């Protein structure tokens, strides 16, 4: 099956976004995919803020991305846009780093007022990076994600069903995406 790089763009270690992604990673693993988790917040701040594309951590991320068939990108929505740490990472990656990749954008937030942030803030960046196929993204309200004391994630029933369908569509699309040569 496919290799998926699962990128959490949350700056918080206790983020619902990150926990949601790790929960969804398990569904992809159960479907036979190899999933590589990446929490952007663990990358060195000096590399991200200093725009150091040669920093070993950034080089490693670029190599993981090159190896991946698909990318799951999750972000909390702040002020109608995706997180700054995710923006800092995306800015450091090669212009066409997503060429030939299937991408699933996911977002979390406290209000449905931010639901369009995926389409108006994140999708254009992913498209400009050459994504072969960006599947329909999904916005999840924070209140629909419950994190247990043991770190387990429980989703509201309707949210669990919708996310299950979105992840399954992403999984199916991974097998149909043509591999394109990177633009020079």
Short mmCIF file of N, CA and C in Angstrom, two decimals:
data_model
loop_
_atom_site.label_atom_id
_atom_site.label_comp_id
_atom_site.label_asym_id
_atom_site.label_seq_id
_atom_site.Cartn_x
_atom_site.Cartn_y
_atom_site.Cartn_z
N UNK A 1 0.84 -1.19 0.00
CA UNK A 1 0.00 0.00 0.00
C UNK A 1 0.88 1.25 0.00
N UNK A 2 0.29 2.37 0.31
CA UNK A 2 0.96 3.66 0.20
C UNK A 2 1.65 4.08 1.50
N UNK A 3 2.58 5.00 1.35
CA UNK A 3 3.23 5.64 2.49
C UNK A 3 2.60 7.02 2.65
N UNK A 4 2.16 7.33 3.88
CA UNK A 4 1.49 8.59 4.17
C UNK A 4 2.29 9.35 5.22
N UNK A 5 2.60 10.60 4.92
CA UNK A 5 3.21 11.49 5.89
C UNK A 5 2.06 12.25 6.55
N UNK A 6 1.89 12.07 7.86
CA UNK A 6 0.79 12.67 8.61
C UNK A 6 1.33 13.84 9.42
N UNK A 7 1.03 15.05 8.94
CA UNK A 7 1.64 16.28 9.47
C UNK A 7 0.66 17.04 10.36
N UNK A 8 1.02 17.17 11.63
CA UNK A 8 0.23 17.99 12.54
C UNK A 8 0.86 19.37 12.61
N UNK A 9 0.10 20.37 12.23
CA UNK A 9 0.58 21.74 12.23
C UNK A 9 0.22 22.50 13.48
N UNK A 10 -0.04 21.79 14.57
CA UNK A 10 -0.39 22.48 15.81
C UNK A 10 0.86 22.80 16.62
N UNK A 11 0.91 23.99 17.22
CA UNK A 11 2.05 24.34 18.06
C UNK A 11 1.95 23.76 19.48
N UNK A 12 0.85 23.13 19.82
CA UNK A 12 0.61 22.66 21.17
C UNK A 12 0.80 21.15 21.32
N UNK A 13 1.47 20.76 22.39
CA UNK A 13 1.69 19.33 22.66
C UNK A 13 0.39 18.63 23.06
N UNK A 14 -0.59 19.38 23.56
CA UNK A 14 -1.86 18.78 23.99
C UNK A 14 -2.98 19.08 22.99
N UNK A 15 -2.61 19.38 21.79
CA UNK A 15 -3.54 19.77 20.75
C UNK A 15 -4.55 18.69 20.39
N UNK A 16 -5.80 19.10 20.24
CA UNK A 16 -6.82 18.19 19.72
C UNK A 16 -6.50 17.84 18.27
N UNK A 17 -5.93 18.78 17.55
CA UNK A 17 -5.59 18.54 16.15
C UNK A 17 -4.60 17.39 16.04
N UNK A 18 -3.53 17.46 16.79
CA UNK A 18 -2.52 16.40 16.76
C UNK A 18 -3.09 15.06 17.18
N UNK A 19 -3.88 15.07 18.21
CA UNK A 19 -4.48 13.81 18.68
C UNK A 19 -5.47 13.25 17.66
N UNK A 20 -6.20 14.14 17.01
CA UNK A 20 -7.12 13.70 15.96
C UNK A 20 -6.34 13.03 14.82
N UNK A 21 -5.25 13.64 14.41
CA UNK A 21 -4.45 13.05 13.33
C UNK A 21 -3.92 11.68 13.73
N UNK A 22 -3.41 11.55 14.94
CA UNK A 22 -2.87 10.25 15.36
C UNK A 22 -3.98 9.21 15.43
N UNK A 23 -5.18 9.63 15.77
CA UNK A 23 -6.34 8.75 15.78
C UNK A 23 -6.66 8.29 14.34
N UNK A 24 -6.64 9.22 13.41
CA UNK A 24 -6.92 8.88 12.01
C UNK A 24 -5.79 8.06 11.39
N UNK A 25 -4.56 8.28 11.86
CA UNK A 25 -3.43 7.47 11.39
C UNK A 25 -3.73 5.99 11.60
N UNK A 26 -4.36 5.68 12.72
CA UNK A 26 -4.65 4.27 13.03
C UNK A 26 -5.61 3.66 12.01
N UNK A 27 -6.53 4.45 11.51
CA UNK A 27 -7.45 3.96 10.48
C UNK A 27 -6.67 3.65 9.19
N UNK A 28 -5.75 4.53 8.84
CA UNK A 28 -4.94 4.31 7.64
C UNK A 28 -4.03 3.09 7.80
N UNK A 29 -3.45 2.93 8.97
CA UNK A 29 -2.60 1.75 9.24
C UNK A 29 -3.43 0.47 9.12
N UNK A 30 -4.65 0.51 9.66
CA UNK A 30 -5.53 -0.67 9.58
C UNK A 30 -5.88 -1.00 8.13
N UNK A 31 -5.81 -0.01 7.24
CA UNK A 31 -6.09 -0.23 5.83
C UNK A 31 -4.85 -0.67 5.07
N UNK A 32 -3.74 -0.83 5.79
CA UNK A 32 -2.52 -1.35 5.18
C UNK A 32 -1.49 -0.32 4.77
N UNK A 33 -1.73 0.95 5.07
CA UNK A 33 -0.77 1.99 4.70
C UNK A 33 0.31 2.13 5.77
N UNK A 34 1.48 2.55 5.33
CA UNK A 34 2.54 2.94 6.26
C UNK A 34 2.32 4.41 6.57
N UNK A 35 2.25 4.76 7.85
CA UNK A 35 2.02 6.15 8.24
C UNK A 35 3.22 6.64 9.04
N UNK A 36 3.74 7.78 8.61
CA UNK A 36 4.86 8.43 9.30
C UNK A 36 4.32 9.70 9.94
N UNK A 37 4.23 9.73 11.29
CA UNK A 37 3.73 10.94 11.95
C UNK A 37 4.79 12.02 12.04
N UNK A 38 4.37 13.26 11.85
CA UNK A 38 5.27 14.40 11.99
C UNK A 38 4.52 15.52 12.70
N UNK A 39 5.04 15.93 13.85
CA UNK A 39 4.50 17.06 14.58
C UNK A 39 5.43 18.23 14.32
N UNK A 40 4.96 19.22 13.58
CA UNK A 40 5.80 20.35 13.19
C UNK A 40 6.38 21.04 14.42
N UNK A 41 5.64 21.06 15.53
CA UNK A 41 6.11 21.73 16.74
C UNK A 41 7.40 21.14 17.29
N UNK A 42 7.74 19.92 16.88
CA UNK A 42 8.97 19.28 17.37
C UNK A 42 10.20 19.68 16.55
N UNK A 43 9.99 20.37 15.44
CA UNK A 43 11.13 20.81 14.63
C UNK A 43 11.80 22.00 15.32
N UNK A 44 13.10 22.15 15.15
CA UNK A 44 13.81 23.26 15.81
C UNK A 44 13.28 24.63 15.37
N UNK A 45 12.95 25.43 16.36
CA UNK A 45 12.43 26.78 16.08
C UNK A 45 13.43 27.60 15.27
N UNK A 46 14.73 27.44 15.55
CA UNK A 46 15.74 28.22 14.82
C UNK A 46 15.74 27.88 13.33
N UNK A 47 15.42 26.64 13.00
CA UNK A 47 15.35 26.26 11.58
C UNK A 47 14.11 26.86 10.93
N UNK A 48 12.96 26.76 11.62
CA UNK A 48 11.71 27.27 11.07
C UNK A 48 11.72 28.80 10.95
N UNK A 49 12.09 29.46 12.04
CA UNK A 49 12.04 30.93 12.05
C UNK A 49 13.19 31.57 11.30
N UNK A 50 14.31 30.84 11.23
CA UNK A 50 15.46 31.36 10.49
C UNK A 50 15.48 30.97 9.02
N UNK A 51 14.42 30.28 8.59
CA UNK A 51 14.29 29.83 7.19
C UNK A 51 15.54 29.09 6.72
N UNK A 52 15.99 28.17 7.57
CA UNK A 52 17.21 27.40 7.29
C UNK A 52 16.85 26.12 6.54
N UNK A 53 16.80 26.20 5.22
CA UNK A 53 16.43 25.03 4.41
C UNK A 53 17.49 23.94 4.46
N UNK A 54 18.69 24.27 4.93
CA UNK A 54 19.76 23.26 5.00
C UNK A 54 19.86 22.60 6.37
N UNK A 55 19.02 23.05 7.31
CA UNK A 55 19.05 22.44 8.65
C UNK A 55 18.70 20.96 8.51
N UNK A 56 19.42 20.08 9.20
CA UNK A 56 19.17 18.64 9.07
C UNK A 56 17.71 18.23 9.31
N UNK A 57 17.03 18.90 10.22
CA UNK A 57 15.63 18.56 10.47
C UNK A 57 14.75 18.90 9.28
N UNK A 58 15.01 19.99 8.63
CA UNK A 58 14.22 20.40 7.46
C UNK A 58 14.55 19.50 6.27
N UNK A 59 15.82 19.16 6.11
CA UNK A 59 16.25 18.23 5.05
C UNK A 59 15.56 16.88 5.26
N UNK A 60 15.47 16.45 6.53
CA UNK A 60 14.83 15.17 6.85
C UNK A 60 13.34 15.22 6.47
N UNK A 61 12.66 16.33 6.79
CA UNK A 61 11.24 16.46 6.44
C UNK A 61 11.06 16.42 4.92
N UNK A 62 11.92 17.12 4.20
CA UNK A 62 11.83 17.12 2.74
C UNK A 62 12.02 15.70 2.19
N UNK A 63 12.92 14.94 2.80
CA UNK A 63 13.14 13.56 2.36
C UNK A 63 11.93 12.68 2.68
N UNK A 64 11.33 12.87 3.85
CA UNK A 64 10.12 12.11 4.21
C UNK A 64 8.99 12.44 3.24
N UNK A 65 8.88 13.70 2.90
CA UNK A 65 7.84 14.12 1.96
C UNK A 65 8.07 13.52 0.58
N UNK A 66 9.32 13.51 0.15
CA UNK A 66 9.64 12.94 -1.16
C UNK A 66 9.29 11.44 -1.21
N UNK A 67 9.45 10.77 -0.09
CA UNK A 67 9.19 9.33 0.01
C UNK A 67 7.69 9.01 0.06
N UNK A 68 6.89 9.95 0.54
CA UNK A 68 5.46 9.72 0.76
C UNK A 68 4.67 9.71 -0.55
N UNK A 69 3.65 8.86 -0.56
CA UNK A 69 2.69 8.84 -1.67
C UNK A 69 1.56 9.83 -1.40
N UNK A 70 1.27 10.01 -0.11
CA UNK A 70 0.18 10.90 0.29
C UNK A 70 0.55 11.68 1.53
N UNK A 71 -0.15 12.77 1.73
CA UNK A 71 0.11 13.63 2.88
C UNK A 71 -1.23 13.98 3.54
N UNK A 72 -1.30 13.71 4.81
CA UNK A 72 -2.43 14.11 5.64
C UNK A 72 -1.94 15.33 6.41
N UNK A 73 -2.59 16.48 6.22
CA UNK A 73 -2.16 17.71 6.88
C UNK A 73 -3.29 18.21 7.76
N UNK A 74 -2.99 18.34 9.06
CA UNK A 74 -3.97 18.84 9.99
C UNK A 74 -3.48 20.11 10.66
N UNK A 75 -4.40 21.04 10.87
CA UNK A 75 -4.04 22.31 11.49
C UNK A 75 -5.20 22.85 12.30
N UNK A 76 -4.88 23.46 13.43
CA UNK A 76 -5.92 24.26 14.07
C UNK A 76 -6.08 25.55 13.27
N UNK A 77 -7.25 26.11 13.32
CA UNK A 77 -7.50 27.38 12.63
C UNK A 77 -7.39 28.51 13.65
N UNK A 78 -6.51 29.45 13.34
CA UNK A 78 -6.32 30.64 14.16
C UNK A 78 -6.59 31.85 13.28
N UNK A 79 -7.49 32.72 13.70
CA UNK A 79 -7.76 33.96 12.97
C UNK A 79 -8.00 33.70 11.48
N UNK A 80 -8.83 32.71 11.21
CA UNK A 80 -9.28 32.36 9.85
C UNK A 80 -8.20 31.80 8.95
N UNK A 81 -7.11 31.27 9.53
CA UNK A 81 -6.06 30.68 8.70
C UNK A 81 -5.41 29.51 9.44
N UNK A 82 -4.58 28.79 8.72
CA UNK A 82 -3.86 27.67 9.32
C UNK A 82 -2.73 28.20 10.20
N UNK A 83 -2.14 27.32 10.99
CA UNK A 83 -1.18 27.75 12.00
C UNK A 83 0.11 28.31 11.42
N UNK A 84 0.73 29.18 12.17
CA UNK A 84 2.00 29.78 11.76
C UNK A 84 3.13 28.78 11.66
N UNK A 85 3.16 27.77 12.54
CA UNK A 85 4.25 26.78 12.46
C UNK A 85 4.11 25.95 11.19
N UNK A 86 2.87 25.67 10.78
CA UNK A 86 2.68 24.94 9.52
C UNK A 86 3.11 25.82 8.35
N UNK A 87 2.74 27.09 8.38
CA UNK A 87 3.15 28.03 7.33
C UNK A 87 4.67 28.10 7.23
N UNK A 88 5.35 28.18 8.39
CA UNK A 88 6.81 28.25 8.40
C UNK A 88 7.42 27.01 7.73
N UNK A 89 6.87 25.84 8.02
CA UNK A 89 7.40 24.61 7.41
C UNK A 89 7.12 24.59 5.90
N UNK A 90 5.89 24.87 5.51
CA UNK A 90 5.55 24.82 4.09
C UNK A 90 6.42 25.79 3.28
N UNK A 91 6.73 26.93 3.87
CA UNK A 91 7.57 27.92 3.18
C UNK A 91 9.00 27.41 2.96
N UNK A 92 9.46 26.49 3.79
CA UNK A 92 10.83 25.99 3.68
C UNK A 92 10.97 24.80 2.73
N UNK A 93 9.87 24.20 2.38
CA UNK A 93 9.93 23.03 1.51
C UNK A 93 10.10 23.48 0.06
N UNK A 94 10.63 22.58 -0.79
CA UNK A 94 10.77 22.94 -2.21
C UNK A 94 9.43 23.34 -2.81
N UNK A 95 9.46 24.23 -3.80
CA UNK A 95 8.25 24.78 -4.40
C UNK A 95 7.28 23.68 -4.84
N UNK A 96 7.78 22.62 -5.44
CA UNK A 96 6.91 21.56 -5.94
C UNK A 96 7.04 20.28 -5.12
N UNK A 97 7.14 20.43 -3.83
CA UNK A 97 7.32 19.29 -2.92
C UNK A 97 6.14 18.33 -2.91
N UNK A 98 4.97 18.78 -3.33
CA UNK A 98 3.79 17.92 -3.32
C UNK A 98 3.45 17.34 -4.69
N UNK A 99 4.33 17.53 -5.66
CA UNK A 99 4.08 16.99 -6.99
C UNK A 99 3.90 15.48 -6.92
N UNK A 100 2.80 15.02 -7.51
CA UNK A 100 2.50 13.60 -7.54
C UNK A 100 1.88 13.06 -6.27
N UNK A 101 1.62 13.92 -5.29
CA UNK A 101 1.07 13.48 -4.00
C UNK A 101 -0.44 13.66 -3.95
N UNK A 102 -1.08 12.77 -3.21
CA UNK A 102 -2.47 12.94 -2.84
C UNK A 102 -2.46 13.57 -1.46
N UNK A 103 -3.26 14.61 -1.26
CA UNK A 103 -3.24 15.36 -0.01
C UNK A 103 -4.65 15.44 0.59
N UNK A 104 -4.72 15.22 1.89
CA UNK A 104 -5.97 15.39 2.63
C UNK A 104 -5.77 16.48 3.67
N UNK A 105 -6.39 17.67 3.46
CA UNK A 105 -6.30 18.74 4.45
C UNK A 105 -7.42 18.62 5.49
N UNK A 106 -7.04 18.71 6.76
CA UNK A 106 -8.00 18.68 7.86
C UNK A 106 -7.75 19.88 8.75
N UNK A 107 -8.81 20.38 9.36
CA UNK A 107 -8.67 21.51 10.27
C UNK A 107 -9.58 21.34 11.47
N UNK A 108 -9.19 21.95 12.57
CA UNK A 108 -10.01 21.97 13.77
C UNK A 108 -10.16 23.42 14.22
N UNK A 109 -11.24 23.67 14.92
CA UNK A 109 -11.45 25.03 15.43
C UNK A 109 -12.66 25.10 16.33
N UNK A 110 -12.80 26.22 16.98
CA UNK A 110 -13.85 26.39 17.96
C UNK A 110 -15.18 26.86 17.40
N UNK A 111 -15.20 27.26 16.13
CA UNK A 111 -16.42 27.83 15.56
C UNK A 111 -16.54 27.46 14.08
N UNK A 112 -17.77 27.24 13.65
CA UNK A 112 -17.99 26.96 12.24
C UNK A 112 -17.71 28.18 11.36
N UNK A 113 -17.47 29.32 11.98
CA UNK A 113 -17.10 30.51 11.21
C UNK A 113 -15.79 30.31 10.46
N UNK A 114 -15.01 29.31 10.88
CA UNK A 114 -13.70 29.06 10.26
C UNK A 114 -13.71 27.90 9.27
N UNK A 115 -14.87 27.37 8.96
CA UNK A 115 -14.96 26.16 8.14
C UNK A 115 -14.35 26.34 6.74
N UNK A 116 -14.40 27.52 6.20
CA UNK A 116 -13.88 27.75 4.85
C UNK A 116 -12.38 27.97 4.80
N UNK A 117 -11.73 27.99 5.94
CA UNK A 117 -10.28 28.23 5.98
C UNK A 117 -9.51 27.17 5.19
N UNK A 118 -10.01 25.95 5.16
CA UNK A 118 -9.33 24.91 4.38
C UNK A 118 -9.29 25.31 2.90
N UNK A 119 -10.44 25.70 2.38
CA UNK A 119 -10.52 26.01 0.95
C UNK A 119 -9.91 27.35 0.57
N UNK A 120 -9.97 28.33 1.46
CA UNK A 120 -9.49 29.66 1.11
C UNK A 120 -8.09 29.98 1.61
N UNK A 121 -7.59 29.25 2.59
CA UNK A 121 -6.25 29.52 3.11
C UNK A 121 -5.27 28.39 2.80
N UNK A 122 -5.64 27.15 3.10
CA UNK A 122 -4.70 26.04 2.97
C UNK A 122 -4.66 25.44 1.56
N UNK A 123 -5.80 25.19 0.97
CA UNK A 123 -5.84 24.53 -0.35
C UNK A 123 -5.02 25.27 -1.42
N UNK A 124 -5.07 26.60 -1.50
CA UNK A 124 -4.25 27.28 -2.52
C UNK A 124 -2.75 27.04 -2.35
N UNK A 125 -2.28 26.97 -1.12
CA UNK A 125 -0.86 26.71 -0.88
C UNK A 125 -0.51 25.29 -1.31
N UNK A 126 -1.35 24.33 -0.95
CA UNK A 126 -1.10 22.94 -1.33
C UNK A 126 -1.11 22.80 -2.85
N UNK A 127 -2.04 23.47 -3.49
CA UNK A 127 -2.12 23.45 -4.95
C UNK A 127 -0.86 24.06 -5.57
N UNK A 128 -0.40 25.18 -5.03
CA UNK A 128 0.79 25.84 -5.58
C UNK A 128 2.05 24.99 -5.41
N UNK A 129 2.00 24.05 -4.47
CA UNK A 129 3.14 23.15 -4.25
C UNK A 129 3.07 21.91 -5.13
N UNK A 130 2.10 21.88 -6.04
CA UNK A 130 2.05 20.83 -7.04
C UNK A 130 1.29 19.58 -6.68
N UNK A 131 0.46 19.61 -5.64
CA UNK A 131 -0.28 18.40 -5.27
C UNK A 131 -1.03 17.85 -6.48
N UNK A 132 -0.90 16.54 -6.70
CA UNK A 132 -1.59 15.91 -7.83
C UNK A 132 -3.09 15.86 -7.61
N UNK A 133 -3.48 15.63 -6.35
CA UNK A 133 -4.90 15.50 -6.03
C UNK A 133 -5.09 15.93 -4.58
N UNK A 134 -5.91 16.93 -4.37
CA UNK A 134 -6.27 17.34 -3.02
C UNK A 134 -7.70 16.89 -2.80
N UNK A 135 -7.86 15.87 -1.95
CA UNK A 135 -9.20 15.35 -1.71
C UNK A 135 -9.97 16.33 -0.85
N UNK A 136 -11.28 16.17 -0.82
CA UNK A 136 -12.13 17.06 -0.04
C UNK A 136 -11.67 17.08 1.41
N UNK A 137 -11.36 18.25 1.93
CA UNK A 137 -10.92 18.38 3.31
C UNK A 137 -12.08 18.32 4.28
N UNK A 138 -11.75 18.40 5.56
CA UNK A 138 -12.79 18.34 6.57
C UNK A 138 -12.42 19.24 7.74
N UNK A 139 -13.41 19.97 8.25
CA UNK A 139 -13.26 20.83 9.42
C UNK A 139 -13.99 20.18 10.57
N UNK A 140 -13.32 20.03 11.70
CA UNK A 140 -13.92 19.43 12.89
C UNK A 140 -13.94 20.44 14.02
N UNK A 141 -15.09 20.57 14.62
CA UNK A 141 -15.21 21.45 15.79
C UNK A 141 -14.49 20.84 16.98
N UNK A 142 -13.80 21.68 17.73
CA UNK A 142 -13.10 21.22 18.94
C UNK A 142 -14.03 20.45 19.87
N UNK A 143 -15.27 20.91 20.00
CA UNK A 143 -16.21 20.29 20.93
C UNK A 143 -16.56 18.85 20.53
N UNK A 144 -16.28 18.48 19.29
CA UNK A 144 -16.58 17.13 18.81
C UNK A 144 -15.43 16.15 19.01
N UNK A 145 -14.35 16.63 19.63
CA UNK A 145 -13.17 15.80 19.92
C UNK A 145 -12.98 15.76 21.43
N UNK A 146 -13.08 14.57 21.99
CA UNK A 146 -12.86 14.40 23.43
C UNK A 146 -11.60 13.58 23.63
N UNK A 147 -10.70 14.10 24.46
CA UNK A 147 -9.46 13.40 24.75
C UNK A 147 -9.56 12.86 26.18
N UNK A 148 -9.41 11.54 26.31
CA UNK A 148 -9.46 10.91 27.62
C UNK A 148 -8.18 11.13 28.40
N UNK A 149 -8.22 10.85 29.68
CA UNK A 149 -7.03 11.01 30.53
C UNK A 149 -5.87 10.15 30.04
N UNK A 150 -6.18 9.04 29.39
CA UNK A 150 -5.14 8.16 28.86
C UNK A 150 -4.67 8.58 27.46
N UNK A 151 -5.20 9.69 26.96
CA UNK A 151 -4.81 10.19 25.64
C UNK A 151 -5.68 9.67 24.51
N UNK A 152 -6.62 8.78 24.84
CA UNK A 152 -7.49 8.24 23.80
C UNK A 152 -8.41 9.33 23.26
N UNK A 153 -8.82 9.16 22.01
CA UNK A 153 -9.68 10.13 21.35
C UNK A 153 -11.05 9.51 21.08
N UNK A 154 -12.08 10.26 21.46
CA UNK A 154 -13.45 9.89 21.14
C UNK A 154 -14.05 11.04 20.34
N UNK A 155 -14.67 10.69 19.24
CA UNK A 155 -15.29 11.70 18.38
C UNK A 155 -16.80 11.62 18.49
N UNK A 156 -17.46 12.77 18.37
CA UNK A 156 -18.92 12.78 18.29
C UNK A 156 -19.32 11.87 17.14
N UNK A 157 -20.44 11.20 17.28
CA UNK A 157 -20.85 10.17 16.32
C UNK A 157 -20.86 10.66 14.88
N UNK A 158 -21.51 11.79 14.63
CA UNK A 158 -21.60 12.31 13.25
C UNK A 158 -20.21 12.68 12.73
N UNK A 159 -19.36 13.22 13.59
CA UNK A 159 -18.00 13.58 13.20
C UNK A 159 -17.19 12.34 12.86
N UNK A 160 -17.32 11.30 13.68
CA UNK A 160 -16.60 10.05 13.44
C UNK A 160 -17.00 9.45 12.09
N UNK A 161 -18.29 9.48 11.79
CA UNK A 161 -18.77 8.93 10.52
C UNK A 161 -18.23 9.75 9.33
N UNK A 162 -18.31 11.06 9.45
CA UNK A 162 -17.86 11.92 8.35
C UNK A 162 -16.35 11.78 8.14
N UNK A 163 -15.58 11.81 9.22
CA UNK A 163 -14.13 11.67 9.09
C UNK A 163 -13.75 10.29 8.56
N UNK A 164 -14.49 9.27 8.96
CA UNK A 164 -14.25 7.93 8.43
C UNK A 164 -14.40 7.91 6.92
N UNK A 165 -15.44 8.55 6.42
CA UNK A 165 -15.65 8.61 4.97
C UNK A 165 -14.55 9.40 4.27
N UNK A 166 -14.16 10.52 4.85
CA UNK A 166 -13.12 11.36 4.26
C UNK A 166 -11.79 10.61 4.20
N UNK A 167 -11.44 9.95 5.29
CA UNK A 167 -10.18 9.20 5.33
C UNK A 167 -10.23 8.02 4.36
N UNK A 168 -11.37 7.37 4.27
CA UNK A 168 -11.50 6.25 3.33
C UNK A 168 -11.38 6.74 1.88
N UNK A 169 -11.92 7.91 1.58
CA UNK A 169 -11.78 8.48 0.23
C UNK A 169 -10.32 8.80 -0.07
N UNK A 170 -9.64 9.34 0.93
CA UNK A 170 -8.20 9.63 0.80
C UNK A 170 -7.44 8.33 0.55
N UNK A 171 -7.74 7.32 1.32
CA UNK A 171 -7.08 6.02 1.18
C UNK A 171 -7.29 5.45 -0.22
N UNK A 172 -8.52 5.52 -0.71
CA UNK A 172 -8.82 5.02 -2.06
C UNK A 172 -8.09 5.83 -3.12
N UNK A 173 -8.02 7.15 -2.93
CA UNK A 173 -7.34 8.02 -3.90
C UNK A 173 -5.85 7.74 -3.95
N UNK A 174 -5.28 7.27 -2.87
CA UNK A 174 -3.84 6.97 -2.86
C UNK A 174 -3.47 5.93 -3.91
N UNK A 175 -4.37 5.03 -4.17
CA UNK A 175 -4.10 3.99 -5.15
C UNK A 175 -4.30 4.43 -6.58
N UNK A 176 -4.93 5.60 -6.79
CA UNK A 176 -5.25 6.05 -8.14
C UNK A 176 -4.42 7.24 -8.62
N UNK A 177 -3.58 7.79 -7.76
CA UNK A 177 -2.85 9.00 -8.12
C UNK A 177 -1.69 8.67 -9.04
N UNK A 178 -1.61 9.28 -10.21
CA UNK A 178 -0.46 9.06 -11.09
C UNK A 178 0.78 9.72 -10.51
N UNK A 179 1.92 9.10 -10.70
CA UNK A 179 3.17 9.68 -10.24
C UNK A 179 3.66 10.59 -11.35
N UNK A 180 3.82 11.87 -11.02
CA UNK A 180 4.24 12.86 -12.00
C UNK A 180 5.69 13.23 -11.75
N UNK A 181 6.37 13.57 -12.79
CA UNK A 181 7.75 14.04 -12.64
C UNK A 181 7.74 15.42 -12.00
N UNK A 182 8.69 15.66 -11.13
CA UNK A 182 8.79 16.96 -10.46
C UNK A 182 9.14 18.03 -11.49
N UNK A 183 8.54 19.18 -11.33
CA UNK A 183 8.83 20.31 -12.22
C UNK A 183 10.24 20.84 -11.89
N UNK A 184 10.91 21.30 -12.91
CA UNK A 184 12.27 21.81 -12.66
C UNK A 184 12.30 23.30 -12.54
#
